[in-house]
RNA sequence: GGGUAGGUGGCAGAGUGGUCAAUUGCACCUGGCUGUAAACCAGGCGACUUCGGUCUACGGGGGUUCGAAUCCCUCCCUGCCCA
């Protein structure tokens, strides 16, 4: 019997595996660029093809508002709508319970939002989230969870895992009814900064049985060390033959540190959002971006909008081979594009940042796999 | 030549006796963004400073007043109208 996820190599606690999904096999550890509303902001499908992400992430809540289930059904899902052939993971909308907190009412049944688009009232439940993800036709669905925000009291954290477990079970039940595309469903561990609650949450979800397990509610303001501790507190309770996904993380070194603690999947807005805001991740030197011993990520972050780059003729990142850098775009030119508010600025930096993130993960993966051969 | 409106920080443009080193916007500078309500947000933006202040500033010069960007005189400059 073939498992969807096969670990093919390990290096310490780090693993590399093959995750088989309806739209292809994804090698882990993997970084998923974010296409919340069905597009990686500023990138065309051609740009994405050149960058070569193995899987992208989209958002159930946002796609539900627009284009809506009718349009998704009409097209036969998000893959067809986007003209994207490879796997897609969809977040359940659970995080919007947090990020749109001012517009919501929370009950055991679910969450009532006022749409951030037009203000109309929307009642979001685990069942609705599954139904929408079915219409989207994503490869990986996320259970509808509840993240209480940070910091959270122990009572808040306890409520978050209680609610999350209850909603996870409802997500699972509904998914079984509406999943006709062999999509996978991941549960989401909560528990804030409480190790025992993290462990408890992981055990409850594992008992329910998911295709993969996400760790949510981290990288939300707590120190990195706390985040690593929470990963370490959770990881032993997750089945080793299922992928682990650290949601929303993070800075390059956080990806590395988490991968070294057994995390297989990541997503984060930082490379794309920072690119749009003029912050660029570049190689710190001509040393390898990630050395074979996985000791560090050799990068630095620069503010390309800064005056110091006004007449800088250097390529954005001299040690990078992405579309932007190999084409030879100078720092001074990209700064100029930001100054005059030309969209090309955001496109060039987004291509570069996503490229560096993907390269970071590819190197981590390669090093883990090389170690076992 | 006559009349009239006006000259404020890089620009535009408020203020019209004290709470004005001077609202606001743009530009400029420096940061921050971690399951994307984000081409966004925050801070700075006369000089010096022991961070308490000190000095120089609202076209130039002079005056009134305890006190002037604000009132008066004069000069310079600009827009508009009439000749």
XYZ file of C-alpha atoms (C1' of nucleotides) in Angstrom:
456
model
C 0.000 0.000 0.000
C 1.460 3.333 -1.077
C 1.591 6.075 1.472
C 1.112 9.605 0.214
C 4.228 10.645 2.069
C 7.522 8.804 2.038
C 10.519 9.997 3.987
C 13.494 9.211 1.774
C 16.328 10.741 3.787
C 17.093 12.147 7.207
C 19.860 14.267 8.677
C 19.545 14.472 12.430
C 15.928 15.355 13.005
C 15.652 16.890 9.544
C 13.857 14.848 6.911
C 13.342 14.912 3.200
C 10.430 13.137 1.632
C 8.176 12.751 -1.364
C 4.605 13.899 -0.925
C 2.290 12.464 -3.573
C -0.663 14.707 -4.395
C -3.320 14.704 -7.125
C -1.365 17.260 -9.158
C 2.100 15.879 -8.658
C 4.809 14.806 -6.276
C 6.272 17.436 -3.979
C 9.715 16.991 -2.534
C 10.117 18.207 1.039
C 11.159 20.299 2.844
C 9.256 22.705 0.674
C 8.374 26.378 0.663
C 4.987 27.346 -0.712
C 4.714 30.851 -2.182
C 1.446 32.518 -1.281
C -1.286 33.169 -3.814
C -4.048 34.160 -1.417
C -6.501 35.284 -4.061
C -5.346 33.004 -6.848
C -2.202 34.846 -7.864
C 1.261 35.251 -6.459
C 1.062 39.020 -6.399
C 2.789 40.591 -9.411
C 3.747 37.267 -11.016
C 2.367 35.692 -14.171
C 2.096 31.933 -14.645
C 5.139 32.262 -16.901
C 7.080 33.871 -14.068
C 5.994 31.039 -11.776
C 6.987 28.419 -14.319
C 10.448 29.958 -14.459
C 10.706 30.069 -10.673
C 9.469 26.516 -10.361
C 7.695 26.324 -7.000
C 6.503 22.771 -6.345
C 3.278 23.908 -4.715
C 1.538 27.169 -3.926
C -0.882 28.252 -1.222
C -4.224 29.915 -1.641
C -6.971 30.986 0.719
C -10.457 29.583 1.165
C -12.008 32.683 2.702
C -10.683 35.058 0.072
C -11.697 32.845 -2.838
C -15.117 32.349 -1.302
C -15.695 36.110 -1.357
C -14.302 36.460 -4.860
C -14.655 34.884 -7.334
C -17.052 32.729 -5.297
C -18.051 29.092 -5.439
C -20.189 29.540 -8.568
C -17.280 30.737 -10.647
C -14.958 28.095 -9.192
C -17.493 25.397 -10.070
C -18.003 26.855 -13.526
C -14.271 26.620 -14.205
C -13.952 23.269 -12.505
C -11.718 24.515 -9.715
C -8.853 26.860 -9.028
C -6.285 24.949 -11.089
C -8.299 25.537 -14.227
C -9.151 29.113 -13.296
C -5.479 29.970 -12.742
C -4.081 27.733 -15.435
C -1.838 26.253 -12.748
C -0.952 22.575 -13.151
C 0.906 21.751 -9.972
C -0.377 21.194 -6.437
C -2.225 23.812 -4.406
C -2.727 23.949 -0.661
C -5.602 26.014 0.669
C -5.724 27.536 4.096
C -9.131 27.039 5.637
C -9.965 30.622 6.540
C -9.154 29.912 10.161
C -6.403 32.493 10.207
C -8.854 35.145 9.024
C -10.731 34.524 12.266
C -7.695 36.164 13.790
C -6.606 38.680 11.165
C -10.126 40.003 10.651
C -10.860 39.840 14.364
C -12.472 43.273 14.434
C -15.088 42.081 11.978
C -16.148 38.869 13.641
C -18.292 37.102 16.178
C -17.135 33.734 17.475
C -19.343 30.834 18.607
C -18.832 27.116 19.055
C -20.551 26.583 15.728
C -18.167 28.815 13.794
C -17.390 32.423 13.063
C -19.588 35.193 11.781
C -17.627 37.719 9.763
C -18.494 40.951 8.186
C -16.884 40.680 4.788
C -13.914 42.994 4.459
C -15.039 43.566 0.869
C -18.602 44.752 1.205
C -19.476 44.318 4.877
C -22.116 41.624 4.373
C -22.419 39.032 7.093
C -20.870 35.632 6.460
C -21.180 32.624 8.741
C -18.059 30.509 8.389
C -18.018 26.948 9.734
C -15.792 23.899 9.348
C -18.399 22.436 6.993
C -18.522 25.549 4.815
C -14.733 25.682 4.695
C -14.607 22.084 3.440
C -17.320 22.738 0.874
C -15.427 25.728 -0.476
C -12.146 23.809 -0.575
C -13.973 21.118 -2.523
C -15.030 23.734 -5.057
C -11.481 25.027 -5.190
C -10.255 21.495 -5.758
C -6.987 22.061 -3.941
C -4.595 19.158 -3.322
C -4.310 19.833 0.388
C -7.131 21.185 2.479
C -6.658 22.633 5.905
C -9.016 21.930 8.769
C -10.875 24.961 10.071
C -9.035 26.005 13.218
C -9.100 28.711 15.840
C -6.034 30.807 16.591
C -6.553 33.058 19.629
C -3.853 35.645 18.854
C -0.663 36.386 20.715
C -0.037 36.589 23.536
C -2.770 34.289 24.822
C -3.655 33.316 28.373
C -3.701 29.663 29.283
C -7.491 29.788 29.255
C -7.476 31.271 25.750
C -4.991 28.639 24.606
C -7.079 25.861 26.148
C -10.170 27.162 24.389
C -8.244 27.377 21.116
C -7.290 23.696 21.209
C -10.745 22.610 22.376
C -12.406 24.514 19.581
C -9.753 23.508 17.069
C -10.124 19.819 17.890
C -13.916 19.975 17.701
C -13.728 21.823 14.400
C -11.042 19.423 13.147
C -13.384 16.488 13.678
C -16.190 18.285 11.880
C -13.776 19.204 9.084
C -12.762 15.561 8.769
C -16.336 14.321 8.676
C -17.392 16.820 6.061
C -14.276 16.289 3.985
C -15.056 12.588 3.715
C -18.446 13.477 2.230
C -17.407 16.123 -0.254
C -13.887 15.122 -1.282
C -14.093 13.678 -4.780
C -10.595 14.609 -5.914
C -8.508 12.535 -3.501
C -7.462 15.719 -1.769
C -5.539 15.509 1.499
C -6.678 17.074 4.747
C -4.324 18.460 7.369
C -5.174 19.144 10.997
C -3.767 22.193 12.748
C -2.087 22.115 16.153
C -2.741 25.082 18.437
C -1.840 25.708 22.090
C -0.105 29.082 21.986
C 3.122 29.080 24.030
C 2.151 26.214 26.339
C 4.153 23.070 25.664
C 1.688 20.711 27.326
C -1.215 22.195 25.381
C 0.739 21.867 22.143
C 1.336 18.207 22.967
C -2.290 17.702 23.923
C -3.480 19.325 20.705
C -1.131 17.169 18.620
C -2.347 14.008 20.341
C -6.004 14.869 19.869
C -5.515 15.531 16.173
C -3.388 12.442 15.659
C -6.132 10.374 17.247
C -8.576 11.744 14.688
C -6.128 10.869 11.937
C -5.133 13.361 9.258
C -3.053 13.145 6.084
C -0.693 15.694 7.523
C -0.302 17.976 10.527
C 0.235 21.686 10.662
C 1.587 23.698 13.545
C -0.318 26.946 13.644
C -0.288 30.040 15.761
C 3.464 30.579 15.726
C 5.664 33.381 14.408
C 3.075 35.854 15.576
C 5.248 37.997 17.809
C 6.936 35.521 20.125
C 10.745 35.170 20.125
C 12.149 32.637 17.663
C 13.410 30.545 20.575
C 9.873 30.143 21.874
C 8.735 29.070 18.433
C 11.494 26.444 18.263
C 10.542 25.192 21.720
C 6.938 24.805 20.637
C 8.004 22.838 17.563
C 10.118 20.586 19.772
C 7.216 20.135 22.183
C 4.868 19.171 19.358
C 6.975 17.101 16.998
C 7.223 13.935 19.152
C 3.438 13.593 19.140
C 3.074 13.774 15.388
C 3.300 10.571 13.339
C 6.630 10.497 11.537
C 5.088 9.127 8.355
C 2.956 12.216 7.818
C 4.139 15.634 6.637
C 4.436 18.438 9.170
C 3.651 21.948 8.056
C 4.738 25.019 10.019
C 2.213 27.650 9.051
C 3.221 31.179 8.188
C 6.959 30.816 8.783
C 9.159 32.677 8.205
C 12.578 34.324 7.935
C 15.106 32.165 6.044
C 16.970 31.106 9.180
C 13.644 30.169 10.789
C 12.911 27.855 7.878
C 16.278 26.205 8.343
C 15.941 25.856 12.109
C 12.436 24.440 11.770
C 13.513 22.018 9.048
C 16.259 20.825 11.382
C 13.520 20.101 13.911
C 11.559 17.922 11.504
C 9.285 20.359 9.660
C 8.523 19.487 6.035
C 6.439 22.356 4.707
C 6.371 26.145 4.996
C 4.600 29.177 3.669
C 5.117 32.837 4.372
C 4.159 36.236 3.011
C 7.565 37.719 3.783
C 9.333 37.122 0.469
C 6.408 38.448 -1.545
C 5.204 41.228 0.727
C 8.680 42.479 1.531
C 9.515 42.459 -2.159
C 6.567 44.761 -2.794
C 7.690 47.000 0.031
C 11.255 47.272 -1.216
C 12.994 44.802 1.090
C 15.139 42.307 -0.729
C 16.813 39.129 0.508
C 20.231 38.655 -1.068
C 23.279 36.426 -0.633
C 25.500 37.881 2.091
C 28.661 36.740 0.258
C 29.896 34.318 -2.353
C 29.689 31.484 0.192
C 26.950 28.891 -0.440
C 23.495 30.116 0.553
C 23.053 27.032 2.706
C 26.198 25.029 3.579
C 26.123 21.228 3.647
C 26.143 21.149 7.446
C 22.924 23.193 7.516
C 24.545 25.605 9.955
C 23.184 28.840 8.571
C 21.497 30.686 5.751
C 24.058 33.007 4.240
C 21.767 35.918 3.417
C 21.059 39.515 4.332
C 18.117 41.814 3.855
C 18.524 45.146 2.118
C 16.159 48.090 1.625
C 16.507 48.653 -2.079
C 14.541 51.915 -1.829
C 17.282 53.437 0.337
C 19.207 56.411 -1.008
C 22.489 54.487 -0.790
C 21.455 52.485 -3.880
C 20.674 55.521 -6.027
C 23.694 55.136 -8.280
C 24.524 51.494 -7.495
C 25.205 49.802 -10.816
C 25.550 46.337 -9.278
C 23.080 43.634 -10.156
C 20.449 43.239 -7.414
C 22.174 40.117 -6.071
C 25.497 39.295 -7.771
C 25.354 35.715 -6.501
C 21.854 34.984 -7.772
C 20.737 33.401 -11.024
C 17.046 34.324 -10.901
C 15.314 35.968 -13.851
C 15.830 39.437 -12.389
C 19.499 39.046 -11.569
C 20.523 37.056 -14.626
C 18.872 39.715 -16.790
C 21.221 42.219 -15.185
C 18.838 44.703 -13.546
C 20.927 47.125 -11.491
C 20.114 48.140 -7.926
C 20.003 51.781 -8.968
C 17.427 50.978 -11.620
C 15.214 48.970 -9.277
C 15.407 51.762 -6.710
C 14.375 54.169 -9.441
C 11.407 51.977 -10.338
C 10.256 52.062 -6.715
C 10.750 55.825 -6.596
C 8.557 56.413 -9.636
C 6.112 53.728 -8.558
C 6.465 51.483 -11.580
C 4.967 47.994 -11.129
C 8.063 46.469 -12.681
C 9.839 47.181 -9.393
C 7.536 44.867 -7.469
C 7.676 42.199 -10.122
C 11.471 42.131 -10.278
C 11.904 42.020 -6.503
C 9.141 39.444 -6.044
C 10.787 37.174 -8.594
C 14.091 37.561 -6.806
C 12.840 37.045 -3.238
C 10.748 34.010 -4.132
C 13.721 32.621 -6.016
C 15.972 32.993 -2.989
C 13.425 31.322 -0.719
C 12.974 28.426 -3.119
C 16.720 28.104 -3.484
C 17.135 28.015 0.287
C 14.698 25.119 0.553
C 16.142 23.327 -2.448
C 19.601 23.428 -0.874
C 18.310 22.208 2.485
C 16.557 19.349 0.671
C 19.601 18.530 -1.406
C 21.885 18.439 1.604
C 19.554 16.157 3.544
C 19.234 13.806 0.595
C 22.964 13.835 -0.161
C 23.661 12.818 3.380
C 21.769 9.566 2.974
C 23.345 8.421 -0.240
C 0.723 104.794 -15.996
C -4.018 103.540 -12.930
C -6.527 99.769 -10.125
C -6.512 95.179 -7.648
C -4.902 90.466 -5.456
C -0.794 88.449 -3.452
C 4.535 87.202 -1.747
C 4.880 81.434 4.326
C 9.686 75.786 5.152
C 12.124 71.587 -1.576
C 6.966 72.368 -3.967
C 1.679 73.258 -3.281
C -1.034 75.545 0.330
C -3.257 76.767 5.726
C -2.644 80.287 9.508
C -4.124 86.329 9.889
C -1.617 89.686 17.498
C 0.281 85.239 22.164
C -1.292 77.957 22.774
C 3.643 79.003 15.716
C 9.737 76.242 14.482
C 4.493 77.284 11.989
C -2.025 72.595 10.093
C -2.192 69.564 5.758
C -0.736 67.258 1.082
C 3.265 66.014 -2.193
C 8.399 65.141 -2.465
C 12.458 63.427 0.403
C 14.883 60.253 4.500
C 14.845 55.856 7.932
C 12.554 51.654 9.515
C 8.796 47.647 10.146
C 6.038 43.812 7.880
C 5.944 35.940 9.504
C -1.205 30.422 7.616
C -1.736 38.602 2.933
C -8.259 43.682 4.495
C -0.885 45.309 3.089
C 1.984 48.816 -4.381
C 0.915 48.964 3.122
C 2.122 51.008 7.876
C 5.120 53.823 11.424
C 8.590 57.566 12.463
C 11.615 61.728 10.724
C 12.013 66.101 7.717
C 15.596 74.773 9.935
C 20.449 74.738 12.817
C 22.863 73.571 17.365
C 22.079 70.873 21.927
C 24.832 68.604 28.276
C 17.880 66.861 25.159
C 16.239 71.166 29.552
C 16.578 74.184 25.913
C 19.279 77.930 22.649
C 19.504 80.434 18.051
C 17.845 81.772 13.039
C 13.183 81.931 10.394
C 6.999 83.391 7.247
C 10.008 88.809 0.221
C 13.875 93.279 2.110
C 14.186 97.360 5.601
C 11.896 100.147 9.467
C 7.977 100.780 13.160
C 3.663 99.752 16.815
C 3.191 96.223 20.981
C 4.833 93.096 27.089
C 4.454 89.959 22.552
C 4.140 90.131 15.127
C 3.977 85.132 9.950
C -0.292 87.981 11.634
C -1.091 95.475 12.615
C 1.388 100.203 10.307
C 5.120 102.667 6.839
C 8.380 101.949 2.890
C 11.001 99.371 -0.891
C 11.348 95.086 -4.141
C 8.854 91.229 -6.813
C 4.536 88.388 -9.043
C -0.605 87.529 -11.025
C -5.031 89.759 -12.977
C -8.011 94.014 -14.926
C -8.061 98.938 -17.264
C -5.195 102.392 -20.299
